[in-house]
CSV table of C-alpha atoms in Angstrom, one decimal:
chain,number,residue,atom,x,y,z
A,1,MET,CA,9.3,57.3,-66.5
A,2,GLY,CA,8.1,53.8,-67.4
A,3,ILE,CA,11.6,52.6,-68.4
A,4,TRP,CA,13.0,53.7,-65.0
A,5,ARG,CA,10.2,51.8,-63.2
A,6,ARG,CA,10.9,48.7,-65.2
A,7,LEU,CA,14.6,48.9,-64.5
A,8,SER,CA,14.0,49.5,-60.8
A,9,PHE,CA,11.7,46.5,-60.7
A,10,ARG,CA,14.3,44.3,-62.4
A,11,GLN,CA,16.9,45.5,-60.0
A,12,HIS,CA,14.8,44.6,-57.0
A,13,SER,CA,13.9,41.3,-58.6
A,14,TRP,CA,17.6,40.4,-59.1
A,15,GLN,CA,18.4,41.5,-55.5
A,16,ALA,CA,15.7,39.2,-54.1
A,17,ARG,CA,16.9,36.4,-56.4
A,18,ASP,CA,20.5,36.9,-55.3
A,19,ALA,CA,19.5,36.6,-51.7
A,20,LEU,CA,17.6,33.4,-52.3
A,21,LEU,CA,20.5,32.0,-54.4
A,22,ALA,CA,22.6,32.1,-51.2
A,23,ILE,CA,20.4,29.4,-49.7
A,24,PRO,CA,21.3,26.5,-52.2
A,25,LEU,CA,24.9,27.6,-52.3
A,26,ALA,CA,25.0,27.5,-48.5
A,27,LEU,CA,23.5,24.0,-48.6
A,28,ILE,CA,26.2,22.8,-51.0
A,29,THR,CA,28.9,24.2,-48.7
A,30,ALA,CA,27.4,22.6,-45.6
A,31,ILE,CA,26.8,19.2,-47.3
A,32,VAL,CA,30.4,19.2,-48.7
A,33,LEU,CA,31.9,20.1,-45.3
A,34,ALA,CA,29.7,17.5,-43.5
A,35,ASP,CA,30.7,14.8,-46.1
A,36,ALA,CA,34.3,15.6,-45.8
A,37,THR,CA,34.1,15.4,-42.0
A,38,THR,CA,32.2,12.1,-41.7
A,39,GLY,CA,34.4,10.4,-44.3
A,40,PRO,CA,33.5,7.8,-46.9
A,41,ASP,CA,31.6,5.6,-44.5
A,42,VAL,CA,28.6,8.1,-44.4
A,43,PRO,CA,28.0,9.2,-48.0
A,44,LEU,CA,26.2,12.6,-47.9
A,45,GLY,CA,26.8,13.4,-51.6
A,46,PRO,CA,23.2,12.5,-52.8
A,47,LEU,CA,21.9,15.3,-50.6
A,48,LEU,CA,23.4,17.8,-53.1
A,49,ILE,CA,20.4,17.2,-55.4
A,50,VAL,CA,18.4,19.4,-53.1
A,51,ALA,CA,20.4,22.5,-54.3
A,52,PRO,CA,19.3,22.5,-57.9
A,53,ALA,CA,15.8,21.4,-57.0
A,54,LEU,CA,15.5,24.3,-54.6
A,55,THR,CA,16.9,26.8,-57.1
A,56,ALA,CA,14.3,25.8,-59.7
A,57,SER,CA,11.6,27.0,-57.4
A,58,PHE,CA,12.7,30.6,-57.7
A,59,ALA,CA,15.2,31.0,-60.5
A,60,GLY,CA,15.3,30.3,-64.2
A,61,PRO,CA,16.7,27.4,-66.1
A,62,LEU,CA,20.2,29.0,-66.5
A,63,LEU,CA,20.7,29.6,-62.8
A,64,THR,CA,19.3,26.1,-62.0
A,65,ALA,CA,21.8,24.6,-64.4
A,66,VAL,CA,24.7,26.6,-62.9
A,67,VAL,CA,23.8,25.5,-59.4
A,68,GLY,CA,23.6,21.9,-60.7
A,69,VAL,CA,27.1,22.2,-62.2
A,70,ILE,CA,28.3,23.6,-58.9
A,71,ALA,CA,26.8,20.7,-57.0
A,72,VAL,CA,28.4,18.2,-59.3
A,73,GLY,CA,31.7,20.0,-59.0
A,74,ALA,CA,31.5,20.0,-55.3
A,75,LEU,CA,30.9,16.3,-55.3
A,76,PHE,CA,33.9,15.8,-57.5
A,77,GLY,CA,35.9,17.8,-54.9
A,78,VAL,CA,34.7,15.5,-52.1
A,79,GLY,CA,35.7,12.5,-54.1
A,80,VAL,CA,39.2,13.9,-54.8
A,81,GLY,CA,39.6,15.0,-51.2
A,82,LEU,CA,38.6,11.6,-49.7
A,83,ARG,CA,40.5,9.8,-52.5
A,84,ILE,CA,37.4,7.8,-53.5
A,85,LEU,CA,36.8,9.4,-56.9
A,86,THR,CA,37.3,6.1,-58.7
A,87,THR,CA,35.0,4.1,-56.5
A,88,GLU,CA,31.5,2.9,-57.6
A,89,SER,CA,29.9,4.8,-54.7
A,90,ILE,CA,31.0,8.3,-55.7
A,91,GLY,CA,30.4,7.5,-59.3
A,92,ALA,CA,26.8,6.6,-58.6
A,93,GLN,CA,26.4,9.8,-56.5
A,94,ILE,CA,27.7,12.0,-59.3
A,95,ILE,CA,25.4,10.3,-61.9
A,96,ALA,CA,22.4,10.9,-59.6
A,97,VAL,CA,23.2,14.5,-59.1
A,98,VAL,CA,23.8,15.1,-62.8
A,99,VAL,CA,20.5,13.3,-63.8
A,100,VAL,CA,18.4,15.2,-61.2
A,101,SER,CA,20.0,18.5,-62.1
A,102,ALA,CA,19.2,18.0,-65.8
A,103,ILE,CA,15.6,17.0,-65.0
A,104,VAL,CA,14.8,20.0,-62.9
A,105,THR,CA,16.5,22.3,-65.4
A,106,VAL,CA,14.4,20.9,-68.2
A,107,PHE,CA,11.2,21.2,-66.2
A,108,ARG,CA,12.1,24.7,-65.2
A,109,LEU,CA,12.7,25.5,-68.9
A,110,LEU,CA,9.3,24.0,-69.9
A,111,ARG,CA,7.6,25.9,-67.0
A,112,ASP,CA,9.0,29.3,-68.2
A,113,ARG,CA,8.0,28.5,-71.8
A,114,TYR,CA,4.4,27.7,-70.6
A,115,GLY,CA,4.4,30.9,-68.5
A,116,ARG,CA,5.3,33.0,-71.6
A,117,GLU,CA,2.7,31.4,-73.7
A,118,LEU,CA,0.1,31.9,-71.0
A,119,ALA,CA,1.0,35.6,-70.7
A,120,GLN,CA,0.7,35.9,-74.4
A,121,VAL,CA,-2.8,34.3,-74.3
A,122,ARG,CA,-3.9,36.7,-71.6
A,123,THR,CA,-2.6,39.6,-73.5
A,124,VAL,CA,-4.6,38.6,-76.6
A,125,SER,CA,-7.6,37.9,-74.5
A,126,GLU,CA,-7.5,41.3,-72.9
A,127,ALA,CA,-7.1,43.0,-76.3
A,128,THR,CA,-10.1,41.0,-77.6
A,129,GLN,CA,-12.1,42.0,-74.6
A,130,ARG,CA,-11.4,45.7,-75.1
A,131,ALA,CA,-12.3,45.4,-78.8
A,132,VAL,CA,-15.5,43.3,-78.4
A,133,LEU,CA,-16.8,44.2,-74.9
A,134,ARG,CA,-15.7,47.8,-74.4
A,135,PRO,CA,-15.8,48.9,-70.8
A,136,LEU,CA,-18.7,51.2,-69.9
A,137,PRO,CA,-17.7,54.7,-68.7
A,138,ARG,CA,-18.9,55.7,-65.2
A,139,ARG,CA,-20.8,58.6,-66.7
A,140,ILE,CA,-23.0,58.4,-69.8
A,141,GLY,CA,-24.9,61.6,-70.3
A,142,PRO,CA,-27.0,62.1,-67.1
A,143,LEU,CA,-26.5,58.5,-66.0
A,144,ARG,CA,-24.1,57.0,-63.5
A,145,VAL,CA,-23.0,53.6,-64.7
A,146,ALA,CA,-21.1,50.6,-63.3
A,147,SER,CA,-20.6,47.2,-64.8
A,148,VAL,CA,-18.8,43.9,-64.2
A,149,TYR,CA,-18.1,40.9,-66.4
A,150,LEU,CA,-17.1,37.5,-65.0
A,151,ALA,CA,-16.1,34.8,-67.5
A,152,ALA,CA,-16.6,31.2,-66.6
A,153,GLU,CA,-13.8,29.9,-68.9
A,154,GLU,CA,-10.5,29.6,-67.1
A,155,GLN,CA,-8.0,32.2,-68.3
A,156,ALA,CA,-10.7,33.9,-70.4
A,157,GLN,CA,-11.7,37.5,-70.2
A,158,ILE,CA,-14.9,37.3,-72.2
A,159,GLY,CA,-17.6,34.8,-73.1
A,160,GLY,CA,-21.1,34.8,-74.4
A,161,ASP,CA,-22.6,37.5,-72.2
A,162,LEU,CA,-22.6,41.0,-73.5
A,163,TYR,CA,-23.5,44.6,-72.7
A,164,ALA,CA,-23.1,47.9,-74.4
A,165,ALA,CA,-24.4,51.5,-74.4
A,166,THR,CA,-24.6,54.2,-77.0
A,167,ARG,CA,-25.8,57.8,-77.0
A,168,THR,CA,-28.7,59.0,-79.2
A,169,SER,CA,-29.8,62.6,-79.9
A,170,ALA,CA,-32.3,62.3,-77.0
A,171,GLY,CA,-30.8,59.9,-74.5
A,172,THR,CA,-29.0,56.7,-73.9
A,173,ARG,CA,-29.7,53.1,-75.2
A,174,LEU,CA,-28.3,50.0,-73.5
A,175,ILE,CA,-28.3,46.4,-74.4
A,176,ILE,CA,-27.6,43.4,-72.2
A,177,GLY,CA,-27.6,39.8,-73.6
A,178,ASP,CA,-26.5,36.2,-73.3
A,179,ALA,CA,-25.5,34.1,-76.3
A,180,ARG,CA,-26.2,30.4,-75.9
A,181,GLY,CA,-23.3,28.2,-75.1
A,182,LYS,CA,-19.7,28.8,-74.3
A,183,GLY,CA,-16.3,29.2,-76.0
A,184,LEU,CA,-15.6,30.7,-79.4
A,185,THR,CA,-19.1,30.2,-80.8
A,186,ALA,CA,-20.7,32.2,-77.9
A,187,ILE,CA,-18.0,34.9,-78.2
A,188,GLY,CA,-18.6,35.2,-81.9
A,189,ASP,CA,-22.3,35.5,-81.5
A,190,ALA,CA,-21.9,38.1,-78.8
A,191,ALA,CA,-19.5,40.1,-81.0
A,192,LEU,CA,-22.0,40.0,-83.9
A,193,LEU,CA,-24.8,41.4,-81.8
A,194,LEU,CA,-22.7,44.1,-80.2
A,195,GLY,CA,-21.5,45.2,-83.6
A,196,ALA,CA,-25.0,45.4,-85.0
A,197,PHE,CA,-26.2,47.3,-81.9
A,198,ARG,CA,-23.4,49.9,-82.0
A,199,ALA,CA,-24.0,50.4,-85.7
A,200,ALA,CA,-27.8,50.9,-85.5
A,201,ALA,CA,-28.7,52.0,-81.9
A,202,HIS,CA,-28.4,55.7,-82.6
A,203,ARG,CA,-30.0,55.5,-86.0
A,204,GLN,CA,-33.2,53.4,-85.5
A,205,SER,CA,-36.1,55.7,-84.5
A,206,SER,CA,-37.9,53.3,-82.2
A,207,LEU,CA,-37.0,50.3,-80.0
A,208,PRO,CA,-39.2,47.9,-82.1
A,209,ASP,CA,-37.3,49.0,-85.2
A,210,LEU,CA,-34.0,48.5,-83.5
A,211,MET,CA,-34.9,45.1,-82.2
A,212,ALA,CA,-36.2,44.0,-85.6
A,213,TYR,CA,-32.9,45.1,-87.1
A,214,LEU,CA,-30.9,43.1,-84.6
A,215,GLU,CA,-33.1,40.1,-85.2
A,216,ASN,CA,-32.4,40.3,-88.9
A,217,SER,CA,-28.7,40.8,-88.3
A,218,VAL,CA,-28.5,37.8,-86.1
A,219,CYS,CA,-30.5,35.6,-88.5
A,220,TRP,CA,-28.4,36.6,-91.5
A,221,SER,CA,-25.0,36.7,-90.1
A,222,MET,CA,-24.8,34.6,-86.9
A,223,VAL,CA,-21.5,32.8,-86.7
A,224,GLU,CA,-21.5,29.2,-87.8
A,225,PRO,CA,-21.5,26.8,-84.9
A,226,THR,CA,-18.2,25.2,-84.0
A,227,GLU,CA,-19.8,22.1,-82.6
A,228,SER,CA,-22.1,19.9,-84.6
A,229,GLU,CA,-24.6,19.4,-81.8
A,230,GLN,CA,-25.2,23.2,-81.7
A,231,GLU,CA,-26.3,23.5,-85.3
A,232,GLY,CA,-29.7,25.2,-85.5
A,233,GLU,CA,-29.6,25.9,-81.7
A,234,CYS,CA,-27.8,29.2,-81.6
A,235,PHE,CA,-29.8,32.2,-80.1
A,236,ILE,CA,-29.2,35.2,-77.9
A,237,THR,CA,-31.5,36.4,-75.1
A,238,ALA,CA,-31.4,40.2,-74.9
A,239,ALA,CA,-33.0,43.3,-73.4
A,240,ILE,CA,-32.8,46.8,-74.8
A,241,ILE,CA,-33.5,49.9,-72.7
A,242,ASP,CA,-34.0,53.4,-73.8
A,243,ILE,CA,-33.4,56.1,-71.2
A,244,PRO,CA,-34.2,59.6,-72.4
A,245,ASP,CA,-32.2,62.5,-70.9
A,246,ALA,CA,-35.4,64.4,-70.1
A,247,GLY,CA,-38.1,63.1,-67.8
A,248,GLU,CA,-38.3,59.9,-65.9
A,249,LYS,CA,-39.9,57.5,-68.5
A,250,VAL,CA,-37.8,54.5,-69.5
A,251,GLU,CA,-38.7,52.1,-72.3
A,252,MET,CA,-37.7,48.4,-72.6
A,253,ILE,CA,-38.0,45.4,-74.9
A,254,SER,CA,-37.1,42.0,-73.7
A,255,CYS,CA,-36.3,39.0,-75.9
A,256,GLY,CA,-36.3,36.2,-73.4
A,257,HIS,CA,-33.9,37.9,-71.0
A,258,PRO,CA,-34.1,37.9,-67.2
A,259,PRO,CA,-36.1,41.0,-66.0
A,260,PRO,CA,-34.1,44.0,-64.7
A,261,LEU,CA,-34.4,44.9,-61.0
A,262,LEU,CA,-35.5,48.4,-59.9
A,263,LEU,CA,-34.2,49.3,-56.5
A,264,ARG,CA,-36.2,52.1,-54.9
A,265,ASP,CA,-36.5,53.0,-51.2
A,266,GLY,CA,-35.0,49.7,-50.1
A,267,GLN,CA,-37.5,47.7,-52.2
A,268,VAL,CA,-36.7,45.6,-55.2
A,269,THR,CA,-39.1,45.3,-58.1
A,270,ALA,CA,-38.6,42.9,-61.0
A,271,LEU,CA,-39.5,44.7,-64.3
A,272,ASN,CA,-41.1,41.8,-66.1
A,273,ALA,CA,-41.9,42.2,-69.7
A,274,THR,CA,-45.6,42.3,-70.5
A,275,ARG,CA,-45.2,40.2,-73.7
A,276,PRO,CA,-41.5,39.1,-74.0
A,277,ALA,CA,-40.4,38.3,-77.5
A,278,PRO,CA,-38.4,35.1,-78.3
A,279,PRO,CA,-34.6,35.2,-78.2
A,280,LEU,CA,-32.8,36.7,-81.1
A,281,GLY,CA,-32.0,34.2,-83.8
A,282,LEU,CA,-35.3,32.4,-83.6
A,283,GLY,CA,-37.2,34.8,-85.8
A,284,GLU,CA,-37.5,32.2,-88.6
A,285,LEU,CA,-39.5,30.0,-86.3
A,286,THR,CA,-42.1,32.6,-85.5
A,287,THR,CA,-43.1,36.2,-86.2
A,288,PRO,CA,-42.0,38.2,-83.2
A,289,GLN,CA,-44.0,41.1,-81.9
A,290,TYR,CA,-41.9,43.6,-80.0
A,291,GLN,CA,-43.9,45.0,-77.0
A,292,VAL,CA,-42.5,48.1,-75.5
A,293,ASP,CA,-42.8,48.3,-71.7
A,294,THR,CA,-42.6,51.6,-69.9
A,295,PHE,CA,-41.5,52.3,-66.3
A,296,ALA,CA,-40.2,55.3,-64.3
A,297,LEU,CA,-36.6,55.7,-63.3
A,298,GLU,CA,-36.2,58.4,-60.6
A,299,PRO,CA,-32.9,60.0,-59.7
A,300,ALA,CA,-32.6,58.0,-56.4
A,301,ASP,CA,-33.4,54.7,-58.1
A,302,LEU,CA,-30.9,52.0,-59.1
A,303,LEU,CA,-31.6,49.9,-62.2
A,304,LEU,CA,-29.8,46.6,-62.2
A,305,LEU,CA,-29.3,44.6,-65.4
A,306,TYR,CA,-27.8,41.1,-65.3
A,307,THR,CA,-27.5,37.8,-67.2
A,308,ASP,CA,-28.7,34.4,-66.1
A,309,GLY,CA,-25.2,33.4,-65.0
A,310,VAL,CA,-25.8,35.6,-61.9
A,311,ILE,CA,-29.2,34.2,-60.8
A,312,GLU,CA,-28.3,30.6,-61.7
A,313,ALA,CA,-25.0,30.6,-59.9
A,314,ARG,CA,-25.1,28.0,-57.1
A,315,ASP,CA,-23.2,27.5,-53.9
A,316,PRO,CA,-21.8,24.1,-52.9
A,317,GLY,CA,-25.2,23.2,-51.5
A,318,ARG,CA,-26.7,23.8,-55.0
A,319,VAL,CA,-28.6,26.9,-53.7
A,320,PHE,CA,-29.2,29.7,-56.3
A,321,TYR,CA,-27.7,33.1,-55.7
A,322,PRO,CA,-30.4,35.4,-54.2
A,323,LEU,CA,-29.7,38.5,-56.3
A,324,ALA,CA,-32.8,40.4,-55.4
A,325,GLU,CA,-32.3,39.9,-51.7
A,326,ARG,CA,-28.6,40.8,-51.8
A,327,ALA,CA,-29.2,43.8,-54.0
A,328,ALA,CA,-31.9,45.1,-51.7
A,329,SER,CA,-29.5,45.2,-48.7
A,330,GLN,CA,-27.2,47.5,-50.8
A,331,ALA,CA,-29.9,49.7,-52.5
A,332,HIS,CA,-28.7,52.9,-50.8
A,333,HIS,CA,-25.2,52.6,-52.4
A,334,SER,CA,-23.9,54.1,-55.6
A,335,PRO,CA,-23.9,52.0,-58.8
A,336,GLN,CA,-20.1,51.4,-58.4
A,337,ALA,CA,-20.4,50.3,-54.8
A,338,LEU,CA,-23.4,48.1,-55.5
A,339,ILE,CA,-21.6,46.3,-58.4
A,340,HIS,CA,-18.4,45.9,-56.3
A,341,HIS,CA,-20.4,44.4,-53.5
A,342,LEU,CA,-22.4,42.0,-55.7
A,343,ARG,CA,-19.3,40.8,-57.5
A,344,ALA,CA,-17.5,39.9,-54.3
A,345,ASP,CA,-20.7,38.4,-52.8
A,346,LEU,CA,-21.4,36.3,-55.9
A,347,LEU,CA,-17.9,34.9,-56.0
A,348,ALA,CA,-18.1,34.1,-52.3
A,349,HIS,CA,-21.4,32.4,-52.9
A,350,VAL,CA,-20.0,30.0,-55.5
A,351,GLY,CA,-16.6,29.5,-53.8
A,352,GLY,CA,-14.7,31.6,-56.3
A,353,ARG,CA,-15.5,29.8,-59.5
A,354,LEU,CA,-18.5,30.3,-61.8
A,355,ASP,CA,-20.0,27.6,-64.0
A,356,ASP,CA,-21.4,30.2,-66.5
A,357,ASP,CA,-20.5,33.7,-67.6
A,358,ALA,CA,-22.1,36.4,-65.6
A,359,ALA,CA,-22.5,40.1,-66.3
A,360,MET,CA,-24.1,43.0,-64.4
A,361,VAL,CA,-24.8,46.7,-65.2
A,362,CYS,CA,-26.1,49.2,-62.7
A,363,ILE,CA,-27.6,52.5,-63.7
A,364,GLN,CA,-28.6,55.6,-61.8
A,365,ARG,CA,-30.0,58.9,-63.2
A,366,THR,CA,-28.4,62.0,-61.7
A,367,PRO,CA,-30.6,64.9,-60.8
A,368,GLY,CA,-30.3,68.4,-62.1
A,369,PRO,CA,-31.5,70.2,-65.2
A,370,GLY,CA,-28.1,70.3,-66.9
A,371,SER,CA,-27.4,66.6,-66.4
A,372,GLY,CA,-28.3,65.7,-70.0
A,373,SER,CA,-25.8,68.1,-71.7
A,374,SER,CA,-23.2,65.4,-72.4
A,375,GLN,CA,-23.8,64.0,-75.9
A,376,SER,CA,-20.6,62.0,-76.4
A,377,ARG,CA,-21.1,58.8,-78.4
A,378,LEU,CA,-19.8,55.5,-77.1
């Protein structure tokens, strides 16, 4: 079925290209007829350069070159018909059409090559995103989940922000974080933390144990900086949340990460950590104490996790994005609808381009005694 669709698409593409190809050919015909009618006193031959230039806008280098050859041949025909082929005027016109046709053909060839390279880069980037930052499913045990990732780097799919979820024997654990910096260093640090979290989240018995494991993993194995000025300055802010399948109690440890937002009855509450620990990767500078904070997550509540790229996004007037205010106006929606709205609203606020990576995850507990039966691992 996929092969037939591709063949059908190519057939429609060629039909559209053939229709457009008639335009430069019609121009060549019209210019030749006008030039033959007006005679040698009004040289219209240079106008033929429009035909290959126009063809390059919608066709490949081969068709562009063919139209250029047709334009040169038409100009030769005009010279023969008017018996001015040996004059300097027609010679200069032919040279001009040949040169312009060659230039636009080469530029079209370079454009196609760049397009293929860009498509390959995007393919690799998408594959990297799927391998490093796996998309969260819409259902995890008794939880409804929605997420979005917006990379600041042009043509990139991922950056230094991260999120992940994994099932345990009693519930679901989630992490959201932000590696300092941009580019390959931040991506490597984010991949390191995600790998450590996925390997240990279902094995560590308590959140403090898990956070200590992640701290050790980051300190031991953090990717070497790619820029000299970043040496010794790599760290990751993160928050880990444990949501048991039974009951409404939720536990959280924050390591310098922005507080989650709890949306309940149209009100927004920032879940500030009582004693936030330092960001991961700075454990050698201090002895972190991981304080577990507890709060309730009722079935009608929405829990919104985010990175600082969201709340630090500015509009052209340098005004920060008011996440809490915008989220409160959509608190009655589902997680998917809320994330969809916030994504569009955030991009509209910044004019379509972010200066920093941004990520958001929204969670809602579904009611019902059988909601925690799903134990699939992520």
